[in-house]
Short mmCIF file of C-alpha atoms in Angstrom, two decimals:
data_model
loop_
_atom_site.label_atom_id
_atom_site.label_comp_id
_atom_site.label_asym_id
_atom_site.label_seq_id
_atom_site.Cartn_x
_atom_site.Cartn_y
_atom_site.Cartn_z
CA MET A 1 33.32 -8.41 -2.93
CA TYR A 2 31.61 -11.08 -0.79
CA GLN A 3 32.38 -14.77 -0.87
CA ALA A 4 31.64 -18.11 0.74
CA THR A 5 32.88 -21.66 0.19
CA LEU A 6 30.44 -24.53 -0.01
CA SER A 7 31.17 -28.14 -1.05
CA ARG A 8 34.78 -27.10 -1.79
CA ARG A 9 33.55 -24.53 -4.29
CA SER A 10 34.11 -20.83 -3.76
CA TYR A 11 31.27 -18.45 -4.64
CA ARG A 12 31.88 -14.74 -5.14
CA PHE A 13 29.35 -11.92 -5.17
CA ASN A 14 30.35 -8.61 -6.67
CA ASP A 15 28.41 -6.28 -4.40
CA LEU A 16 25.69 -6.13 -1.75
CA ARG A 17 22.95 -5.88 -4.36
CA GLN A 18 24.02 -9.13 -6.01
CA LEU A 19 24.49 -10.83 -2.65
CA LEU A 20 20.93 -10.00 -1.56
CA ALA A 21 19.48 -11.16 -4.87
CA LYS A 22 21.34 -14.46 -4.83
CA ALA A 23 20.31 -15.08 -1.20
CA SER A 24 16.60 -14.68 -1.97
CA PRO A 25 14.29 -17.70 -1.99
CA ALA A 26 13.58 -18.78 -5.55
CA ARG A 27 10.87 -16.82 -7.34
CA SER A 28 9.97 -16.33 -10.96
CA GLY A 29 10.36 -12.53 -10.95
CA ASP A 30 14.02 -12.70 -9.97
CA TYR A 31 14.66 -15.26 -12.70
CA LEU A 32 12.91 -12.97 -15.16
CA ALA A 33 15.18 -10.12 -14.04
CA GLU A 34 18.21 -12.42 -14.31
CA VAL A 35 19.33 -11.70 -10.74
CA ALA A 36 18.42 -14.99 -9.04
CA ALA A 37 20.85 -17.66 -7.86
CA ASP A 38 21.73 -20.24 -10.50
CA SER A 39 21.40 -23.12 -8.05
CA ALA A 40 20.28 -24.00 -4.56
CA GLU A 41 23.93 -24.31 -3.59
CA GLU A 42 24.74 -20.80 -4.79
CA ARG A 43 21.71 -19.53 -2.89
CA MET A 44 22.95 -21.15 0.30
CA ALA A 45 26.46 -19.78 -0.23
CA ALA A 46 24.97 -16.29 -0.61
CA ARG A 47 23.09 -16.70 2.65
CA ILE A 48 26.24 -17.82 4.45
CA ALA A 49 28.05 -14.73 3.18
CA LEU A 50 25.08 -12.46 3.94
CA ALA A 51 24.93 -13.67 7.55
CA ASP A 52 28.37 -12.16 8.17
CA VAL A 53 27.55 -8.70 6.78
CA PRO A 54 27.36 -6.01 9.51
CA LEU A 55 24.09 -4.10 9.62
CA LYS A 56 26.10 -0.87 9.39
CA THR A 57 27.09 -1.89 5.86
CA PHE A 58 23.59 -1.11 4.64
CA LEU A 59 24.07 2.52 5.65
CA GLN A 60 27.33 2.71 3.70
CA GLN A 61 26.68 0.64 0.57
CA LEU A 62 23.46 1.81 -1.07
CA LEU A 63 21.66 -0.48 -3.50
CA VAL A 64 20.21 2.38 -5.54
CA PRO A 65 22.37 5.54 -5.85
CA TYR A 66 21.50 8.36 -3.45
CA GLU A 67 21.81 11.03 -6.11
CA HIS A 68 19.48 9.22 -8.53
CA ASP A 69 16.64 8.04 -6.31
CA GLU A 70 14.47 9.94 -3.84
CA VAL A 71 13.43 6.74 -2.06
CA THR A 72 17.08 6.08 -1.25
CA ARG A 73 17.44 9.66 -0.04
CA LEU A 74 14.37 9.22 2.15
CA ILE A 75 15.78 6.01 3.66
CA VAL A 76 19.18 7.56 4.39
CA ASP A 77 18.02 11.00 5.52
CA SER A 78 15.29 9.70 7.84
CA HIS A 79 17.37 6.97 9.46
CA ASP A 80 17.19 7.22 13.25
CA ALA A 81 20.71 6.59 14.59
CA LEU A 82 19.53 6.59 18.20
CA ALA A 83 16.95 3.87 17.52
CA PHE A 84 19.59 1.90 15.59
CA ALA A 85 22.12 2.03 18.42
CA PRO A 86 20.95 -1.12 20.32
CA ILE A 87 21.46 -3.28 17.22
CA SER A 88 24.22 -1.35 15.43
CA HIS A 89 26.92 -3.86 16.43
CA LEU A 90 25.10 -6.85 14.92
CA THR A 91 25.65 -8.72 11.69
CA VAL A 92 22.66 -9.87 9.65
CA GLY A 93 22.99 -13.34 11.18
CA ASP A 94 23.24 -11.90 14.68
CA PHE A 95 20.21 -9.75 13.95
CA ARG A 96 18.17 -12.85 13.12
CA ASP A 97 19.19 -14.49 16.39
CA TRP A 98 18.40 -11.30 18.32
CA LEU A 99 14.96 -10.96 16.71
CA LEU A 100 14.11 -14.51 17.77
CA SER A 101 15.35 -14.00 21.31
CA GLU A 102 13.25 -13.06 24.32
CA GLN A 103 15.18 -9.79 24.53
CA ALA A 104 13.43 -8.61 21.37
CA ASP A 105 9.98 -8.23 22.88
CA SER A 106 7.22 -5.98 21.55
CA ALA A 107 8.46 -2.88 23.38
CA MET A 108 12.05 -3.32 22.20
CA LEU A 109 10.99 -3.96 18.60
CA ALA A 110 8.95 -0.75 18.64
CA ARG A 111 11.97 1.19 19.95
CA VAL A 112 14.34 0.01 17.22
CA ALA A 113 11.90 0.13 14.29
CA ALA A 114 12.93 3.60 13.11
CA GLY A 115 16.55 2.49 13.08
CA ILE A 116 15.94 -0.46 10.77
CA THR A 117 16.25 0.26 7.05
CA PRO A 118 14.21 -1.69 4.49
CA GLU A 119 17.39 -3.32 3.18
CA MET A 120 18.23 -4.59 6.69
CA ALA A 121 14.74 -6.02 7.05
CA ALA A 122 14.89 -7.67 3.63
CA ALA A 123 18.36 -9.07 4.33
CA VAL A 124 17.47 -10.73 7.62
CA SER A 125 14.24 -12.14 6.15
CA LYS A 126 16.34 -14.04 3.59
CA LEU A 127 17.99 -15.97 6.43
CA MET A 128 14.72 -16.85 8.12
CA ARG A 129 12.45 -19.86 7.85
CA ASN A 130 8.72 -19.30 7.56
CA GLN A 131 8.26 -20.01 11.26
CA ASP A 132 10.86 -17.32 12.07
CA LEU A 133 8.98 -14.75 9.98
CA ILE A 134 5.75 -15.63 11.77
CA LEU A 135 7.19 -15.55 15.28
CA VAL A 136 8.91 -12.19 14.95
CA ALA A 137 6.00 -10.51 13.17
CA LYS A 138 3.71 -11.73 15.94
CA LYS A 139 5.77 -9.75 18.45
CA CYS A 140 5.48 -6.48 16.51
CA ARG A 141 2.68 -4.16 17.65
CA VAL A 142 1.59 -1.36 15.32
CA ILE A 143 -1.57 0.56 16.25
CA THR A 144 -3.27 3.19 14.08
CA ARG A 145 -6.47 5.21 14.38
CA PHE A 146 -8.97 7.20 12.33
CA ARG A 147 -12.55 6.42 13.43
CA ASN A 148 -11.58 3.22 15.17
CA THR A 149 -8.48 1.50 16.53
CA LEU A 150 -6.61 -0.98 14.35
CA GLY A 151 -3.76 -3.34 15.19
CA LEU A 152 -4.53 -4.19 18.82
CA PRO A 153 -3.42 -7.65 20.02
CA GLY A 154 -6.02 -10.36 19.50
CA ARG A 155 -7.80 -8.32 16.83
CA LEU A 156 -8.12 -8.80 13.08
CA SER A 157 -9.85 -6.27 10.85
CA VAL A 158 -11.32 -6.64 7.37
CA ARG A 159 -11.38 -4.28 4.43
CA LEU A 160 -14.88 -4.57 2.95
CA GLN A 161 -14.29 -4.48 -0.83
CA PRO A 162 -17.66 -4.12 -2.63
CA ASN A 163 -16.33 -3.64 -6.17
CA HIS A 164 -18.62 -3.66 -9.20
CA PRO A 165 -17.63 -3.93 -12.90
CA THR A 166 -19.85 -0.98 -13.91
CA ASP A 167 -19.61 0.97 -10.65
CA SER A 168 -23.32 0.42 -10.08
CA LEU A 169 -24.28 2.19 -6.86
CA GLN A 170 -26.96 -0.40 -6.15
CA GLY A 171 -24.58 -3.28 -6.79
CA ILE A 172 -21.93 -1.74 -4.55
CA ALA A 173 -24.52 -1.03 -1.85
CA ALA A 174 -25.72 -4.65 -1.94
CA SER A 175 -22.18 -6.00 -1.53
CA MET A 176 -21.48 -3.47 1.20
CA LEU A 177 -24.59 -4.54 3.10
CA ASP A 178 -23.65 -8.18 2.69
CA GLY A 179 -20.23 -7.53 4.18
CA LEU A 180 -21.52 -5.49 7.10
CA LEU A 181 -24.00 -8.21 8.01
CA TYR A 182 -21.08 -10.65 8.10
CA GLY A 183 -19.24 -8.31 10.45
CA CYS A 184 -16.73 -7.03 7.89
CA GLY A 185 -15.60 -3.46 7.27
CA ASP A 186 -13.75 -2.35 10.38
CA ALA A 187 -10.49 -1.71 8.49
CA VAL A 188 -12.13 0.32 5.73
CA VAL A 189 -14.92 0.18 3.19
CA GLY A 190 -12.79 0.50 0.08
CA ILE A 191 -13.96 0.54 -3.54
CA ASN A 192 -11.75 0.00 -6.58
CA PRO A 193 -13.67 2.05 -9.16
CA ALA A 194 -13.84 0.83 -12.75
CA SER A 195 -13.85 4.44 -13.96
CA ASP A 196 -11.80 7.53 -13.16
CA SER A 197 -14.67 9.88 -13.96
CA LEU A 198 -14.70 12.58 -11.29
CA PRO A 199 -18.53 12.86 -11.19
CA LEU A 200 -18.72 9.10 -10.59
CA LEU A 201 -15.98 9.21 -7.96
CA GLU A 202 -17.95 11.95 -6.21
CA LYS A 203 -21.08 9.80 -6.16
CA LEU A 204 -19.17 6.86 -4.70
CA ASN A 205 -17.66 8.99 -1.94
CA TYR A 206 -20.99 10.56 -1.05
CA MET A 207 -22.73 7.17 -0.98
CA LEU A 208 -20.12 5.65 1.33
CA ASP A 209 -20.19 8.69 3.59
CA ASP A 210 -23.99 8.63 3.72
CA VAL A 211 -24.10 5.01 4.88
CA ILE A 212 -21.36 5.52 7.47
CA GLN A 213 -22.95 8.68 8.85
CA ARG A 214 -26.56 7.42 8.71
CA PHE A 215 -25.79 4.32 10.74
CA ALA A 216 -22.95 5.87 12.80
CA ILE A 217 -20.54 3.12 11.74
CA PRO A 218 -17.14 3.54 13.42
CA THR A 219 -15.14 2.93 10.28
CA GLN A 220 -13.70 4.84 7.34
CA SER A 221 -14.23 4.83 3.59
CA CYS A 222 -11.87 5.04 0.64
CA VAL A 223 -12.33 5.17 -3.12
CA LEU A 224 -9.10 3.73 -4.47
CA THR A 225 -8.45 6.12 -7.30
CA HIS A 226 -5.21 7.89 -8.21
CA VAL A 227 -4.00 10.40 -5.64
CA THR A 228 -4.40 13.28 -8.12
CA ASN A 229 -8.09 12.44 -8.46
CA THR A 230 -8.46 12.38 -4.68
CA LEU A 231 -6.83 15.80 -4.44
CA ARG A 232 -9.32 17.16 -6.96
CA LEU A 233 -12.19 15.60 -5.03
CA MET A 234 -11.04 17.23 -1.80
CA GLU A 235 -10.74 20.57 -3.58
CA ARG A 236 -14.39 20.20 -4.59
CA GLY A 237 -15.50 19.57 -1.00
CA VAL A 238 -16.20 15.85 -1.44
CA PRO A 239 -16.18 13.90 1.87
CA VAL A 240 -12.87 12.00 1.63
CA ASP A 241 -11.72 9.93 4.60
CA LEU A 242 -8.54 8.22 3.40
CA VAL A 243 -6.15 9.03 0.55
CA PHE A 244 -5.16 5.94 -1.42
CA GLN A 245 -2.17 5.28 -3.65
CA SER A 246 -0.19 2.33 -4.97
CA ILE A 247 3.50 2.81 -4.19
CA ALA A 248 6.77 1.12 -5.07
CA GLY A 249 10.35 0.98 -3.83
CA THR A 250 12.19 3.18 -6.33
CA GLU A 251 11.69 6.70 -7.64
CA ALA A 252 11.44 5.44 -11.22
CA ALA A 253 8.75 2.90 -10.34
CA ASN A 254 6.77 5.55 -8.49
CA GLN A 255 7.06 7.79 -11.53
CA GLY A 256 5.45 4.93 -13.43
CA PHE A 257 2.54 5.24 -11.00
CA GLY A 258 2.49 8.99 -11.68
CA ILE A 259 3.57 9.98 -8.19
CA ASN A 260 6.47 11.28 -6.12
CA LEU A 261 7.02 12.01 -2.45
CA ALA A 262 6.04 15.66 -2.78
CA LEU A 263 2.67 14.73 -4.28
CA LEU A 264 1.97 12.25 -1.48
CA ALA A 265 2.88 14.91 1.09
CA GLU A 266 0.49 17.37 -0.54
CA ALA A 267 -2.33 14.83 -0.44
CA GLN A 268 -1.63 13.94 3.19
CA GLN A 269 -1.79 17.57 4.25
CA ALA A 270 -5.02 18.09 2.32
CA ALA A 271 -6.62 15.08 4.03
CA LEU A 272 -5.42 16.19 7.46
CA SER A 273 -6.95 19.61 6.90
CA LEU A 274 -10.40 17.99 6.55
CA ASN A 275 -10.16 16.75 10.15
CA ARG A 276 -12.57 13.87 9.53
CA GLY A 277 -11.00 11.39 11.92
CA THR A 278 -12.55 11.10 15.37
CA LEU A 279 -9.91 9.01 17.16
CA GLY A 280 -6.75 9.69 15.16
CA ASN A 281 -5.21 11.31 12.11
CA ASN A 282 -3.74 8.40 10.15
CA VAL A 283 -5.23 9.42 6.79
CA MET A 284 -3.24 7.44 4.19
CA TYR A 285 -3.88 4.02 2.65
CA PHE A 286 -1.18 2.36 0.53
CA GLU A 287 -1.00 -0.82 -1.52
CA THR A 288 2.18 -2.55 -2.63
CA GLY A 289 3.24 -5.85 -4.15
CA GLN A 290 6.37 -7.71 -5.13
CA GLY A 291 7.15 -7.23 -8.81
CA SER A 292 5.95 -3.66 -9.31
CA CYS A 293 9.49 -2.30 -9.80
CA LEU A 294 10.37 -5.10 -12.19
CA SER A 295 7.17 -4.68 -14.20
CA SER A 296 8.06 -1.03 -14.83
CA ASN A 297 11.74 -1.83 -15.53
CA ALA A 298 12.71 0.29 -12.54
CA HIS A 299 14.36 -2.23 -10.21
CA HIS A 300 18.03 -1.21 -10.72
CA GLY A 301 19.08 -4.85 -10.53
CA VAL A 302 17.67 -5.19 -7.01
CA ASP A 303 15.68 -8.34 -6.21
CA GLN A 304 11.92 -7.92 -6.04
CA GLN A 305 11.54 -8.63 -2.33
CA THR A 306 14.09 -5.98 -1.38
CA CYS A 307 12.36 -3.52 -3.74
CA GLU A 308 9.11 -4.31 -1.96
CA ALA A 309 10.67 -3.61 1.44
CA ARG A 310 11.89 -0.24 0.12
CA ALA A 311 8.29 0.68 -0.67
CA TYR A 312 7.62 0.37 3.06
CA ALA A 313 10.01 3.26 3.67
CA VAL A 314 7.75 5.42 1.54
CA ALA A 315 4.69 4.26 3.46
CA ARG A 316 6.34 4.69 6.87
CA HIS A 317 7.14 8.31 6.10
CA PHE A 318 3.41 9.11 5.80
CA SER A 319 2.12 7.25 8.90
CA PRO A 320 -0.68 5.37 7.12
CA LEU A 321 -3.80 3.98 8.73
CA LEU A 322 -3.49 0.96 6.45
CA ILE A 323 -1.03 -0.61 4.07
CA ASN A 324 -1.36 -3.98 2.42
CA THR A 325 0.63 -6.09 0.04
CA VAL A 326 -1.49 -7.45 -2.82
CA VAL A 327 0.65 -10.51 -2.74
CA GLY A 328 -0.35 -12.59 -5.78
CA PHE A 329 -2.10 -10.00 -7.92
CA ILE A 330 0.54 -9.27 -10.58
CA GLY A 331 0.75 -12.87 -11.73
CA PRO A 332 2.97 -15.94 -12.15
CA GLU A 333 5.65 -13.95 -13.97
CA TYR A 334 6.63 -12.63 -10.52
CA LEU A 335 5.31 -15.22 -8.07
CA TYR A 336 4.80 -18.48 -9.93
CA ASP A 337 2.94 -20.80 -7.59
CA GLY A 338 1.44 -21.29 -4.16
CA LYS A 339 4.81 -21.91 -2.51
CA GLN A 340 6.24 -18.63 -3.82
CA ILE A 341 3.11 -16.64 -2.94
CA ILE A 342 2.99 -18.02 0.60
CA ARG A 343 6.64 -17.20 1.18
CA ALA A 344 6.26 -13.69 -0.30
CA GLY A 345 3.23 -12.96 1.88
CA LEU A 346 5.08 -13.93 5.04
CA GLU A 347 8.15 -11.91 4.00
CA ASP A 348 6.11 -8.80 3.24
CA HIS A 349 4.21 -9.01 6.50
CA PHE A 350 7.39 -9.54 8.52
CA CYS A 351 9.29 -6.68 6.86
CA GLY A 352 6.38 -4.26 7.13
CA LYS A 353 5.73 -4.98 10.79
CA LEU A 354 9.44 -4.85 11.62
CA LEU A 355 9.61 -1.39 10.06
CA GLY A 356 6.65 -0.21 12.15
CA LEU A 357 3.81 -0.43 9.64
CA PRO A 358 0.20 -1.66 10.08
CA LEU A 359 0.69 -4.35 7.45
CA GLY A 360 -2.30 -6.16 6.02
CA CYS A 361 -2.46 -8.54 3.09
CA ASP A 362 -4.68 -9.17 0.13
CA VAL A 363 -4.31 -12.95 0.16
CA CYS A 364 -4.92 -13.37 -3.54
CA TYR A 365 -3.94 -14.90 -6.86
CA THR A 366 -4.71 -14.66 -10.56
CA ASN A 367 -6.33 -17.57 -12.34
CA HIS A 368 -3.32 -18.27 -14.58
CA ALA A 369 -0.98 -18.91 -11.63
CA GLU A 370 -0.16 -22.38 -10.29
CA VAL A 371 -2.12 -21.83 -7.10
CA ASP A 372 -5.56 -22.54 -5.69
CA GLN A 373 -7.79 -21.59 -2.79
CA ASP A 374 -6.22 -24.22 -0.53
CA ASP A 375 -2.92 -22.34 -0.84
CA MET A 376 -4.73 -19.14 0.11
CA ASP A 377 -6.28 -20.85 3.14
CA THR A 378 -2.77 -21.81 4.23
CA LEU A 379 -1.39 -18.28 3.76
CA LEU A 380 -4.38 -16.69 5.50
CA THR A 381 -3.97 -18.99 8.49
CA LEU A 382 -0.23 -18.35 8.74
CA LEU A 383 -0.60 -14.58 8.44
CA ALA A 384 -3.36 -14.38 11.02
CA THR A 385 -1.21 -16.44 13.37
CA ALA A 386 1.57 -13.90 12.74
CA GLY A 387 -0.63 -10.99 13.83
CA LEU A 388 -1.93 -9.71 10.49
CA THR A 389 -3.54 -6.26 10.83
CA PHE A 390 -6.28 -6.78 8.25
CA LEU A 391 -7.35 -8.88 5.29
CA ILE A 392 -9.67 -8.31 2.35
CA GLY A 393 -13.35 -9.26 2.27
CA VAL A 394 -14.84 -9.84 -1.19
CA PRO A 395 -18.23 -11.46 -1.87
CA GLY A 396 -17.53 -15.11 -2.61
CA ALA A 397 -13.75 -14.42 -2.69
CA ASP A 398 -14.12 -13.56 -6.41
CA ASP A 399 -13.60 -9.90 -7.29
CA ILE A 400 -15.85 -9.42 -10.31
CA MET A 401 -14.30 -6.06 -11.23
CA LEU A 402 -10.58 -6.79 -10.85
CA ASN A 403 -10.97 -10.42 -12.00
CA TYR A 404 -8.83 -12.13 -9.39
CA GLN A 405 -9.34 -14.42 -6.42
CA SER A 406 -9.08 -13.02 -2.90
CA THR A 407 -10.59 -13.82 0.50
CA SER A 408 -14.28 -13.74 1.36
CA PHE A 409 -16.48 -12.64 4.23
CA HIS A 410 -16.70 -16.32 5.19
CA ASP A 411 -12.91 -16.58 5.31
CA ALA A 412 -12.92 -13.82 7.93
CA LEU A 413 -15.45 -15.80 9.97
CA TYR A 414 -13.26 -18.90 9.73
CA ILE A 415 -10.09 -17.25 10.92
CA ARG A 416 -11.80 -15.35 13.74
CA GLU A 417 -13.34 -18.56 15.06
CA LEU A 418 -10.14 -20.57 14.64
CA LEU A 419 -7.86 -18.13 16.48
CA GLY A 420 -10.36 -16.31 18.69
CA LEU A 421 -9.71 -12.99 16.97
CA LYS A 422 -12.01 -10.01 17.53
CA HIS A 423 -13.01 -6.96 15.51
CA ALA A 424 -11.66 -3.48 16.15
CA PRO A 425 -13.18 -2.62 19.56
CA GLU A 426 -15.34 0.32 18.43
CA PHE A 427 -16.67 -1.66 15.48
CA ALA A 428 -17.35 -4.68 17.69
CA ASP A 429 -19.50 -2.49 19.97
CA TRP A 430 -21.40 -1.18 16.92
CA LEU A 431 -22.06 -4.71 15.64
CA THR A 432 -23.55 -5.65 19.00
CA LYS A 433 -25.62 -2.46 19.16
CA MET A 434 -26.98 -3.16 15.66
CA GLN A 435 -27.77 -6.74 16.70
CA ILE A 436 -25.52 -8.12 13.98
CA THR A 437 -23.50 -9.98 16.62
CA ASP A 438 -24.32 -11.09 20.14
CA GLU A 439 -22.37 -10.20 23.27
CA ARG A 440 -19.83 -12.95 22.48
CA GLY A 441 -19.20 -11.52 19.02
CA GLN A 442 -21.04 -14.35 17.25
CA LEU A 443 -23.21 -13.52 14.23
CA ARG A 444 -26.95 -13.40 14.77
CA ASP A 445 -29.59 -14.45 12.25
CA THR A 446 -30.55 -11.27 10.43
CA ALA A 447 -34.25 -10.42 10.50
CA ALA A 448 -35.96 -9.17 7.35
CA ASN A 449 -36.77 -5.88 9.08
CA HIS A 450 -33.16 -5.14 10.04
CA PRO A 451 -32.43 -1.40 9.53
CA LEU A 452 -29.63 -2.09 7.05
CA LEU A 453 -31.85 -4.32 4.92
CA LEU A 454 -34.64 -1.76 4.98
CA ALA A 455 -32.20 0.94 3.93
CA LEU A 456 -31.07 -1.09 0.93
CA GLN A 457 -34.65 -1.68 -0.12
CA GLY A 458 -35.20 2.06 0.05
CA GLU A 459 -32.16 2.64 -2.16
CA LYS A 460 -33.52 0.19 -4.74
CA ARG A 461 -36.86 1.96 -4.84
#
């Protein structure tokens, strides 16, 4: 039992799960799940009580039973007690103060990351203002490698997302070319296919590999199909760079995605055996998003932000090259408006970075949410200030296959110019060599006889 008194009224919270849910900033998904605070006063009382909870409590009181959930078992069994030692004496409130202190610099945050559980990260985020989330995330350094180096300070990468509603190879190639000529694609060239047909998935993989190899682009490709399809593709000798999968924070929710930890481990080993990386062996790519556990009725009464943080434990176990929250994709049932989406994006980024993940964000929304592109400009600017690893690049910010609004190639230009952010170093050198950018990293005017344009014309013929 946890309690706090506010305005001469005593508030009681039955267990840690209820306390975390009541302390969460207001969002539509928690109201839908009937776990949210009934008032702003109750929310503040929950935060006061939460601030006094020792971090060690999260190792003793599990939100989802150990015997019923393999994600819980992963969190408990992989906890690094040695890494936890420097902060083991802190309460959640003390932890917030420590994170904001000069003592918690980049090196120290990297040392303690393996000792922080997702529930600890979620708990402290509930006590933090937006500026706190930004400041601490900015101090976290997470670097990964496959064919280039991602996550270096002063760098921001872009996933080039050339989706097409009919999986037209020409249409995808045109969008891919467009993005490359805008300097996008250093995170990954990733396609969400409209079909799960294996022959089509093969063609997409071969096309991406052909372009990357033909022009010696220091990047990686990924066709974002189900992990079982990717395993079958690798068995058939198809050139697969990264293994993709959507993941969630409970075993039951992952079962809804048709996956478990053993399947992800099998796919990781298969990808590693291909030895396609030139600089590193981070071969996994994960996507997450608040609300996935609730949408599959697999949240166990845990608030959606804490469920999201638990998904990061799954990702951390497999050392991904990339992971991003698709923050506003599920819809207003889970994140109602711009205010909720902005807060969720900052929370996700903070928790992921604190846990040692190369967190990116699909700064996005669906057209039936109370949000617009100005809200997305705000979130993009805040996340980039906080050290975002990568964002999404979609032609015109409108994904014509997934039917949602994201960020565009031009948005990447804006944020690079505003904050002086550079591409991944190997990709930046390639852009200069291809005369797409000048020595300062500024875009050049593209001539009609540019090799990439000529290649596309050849594809069309």
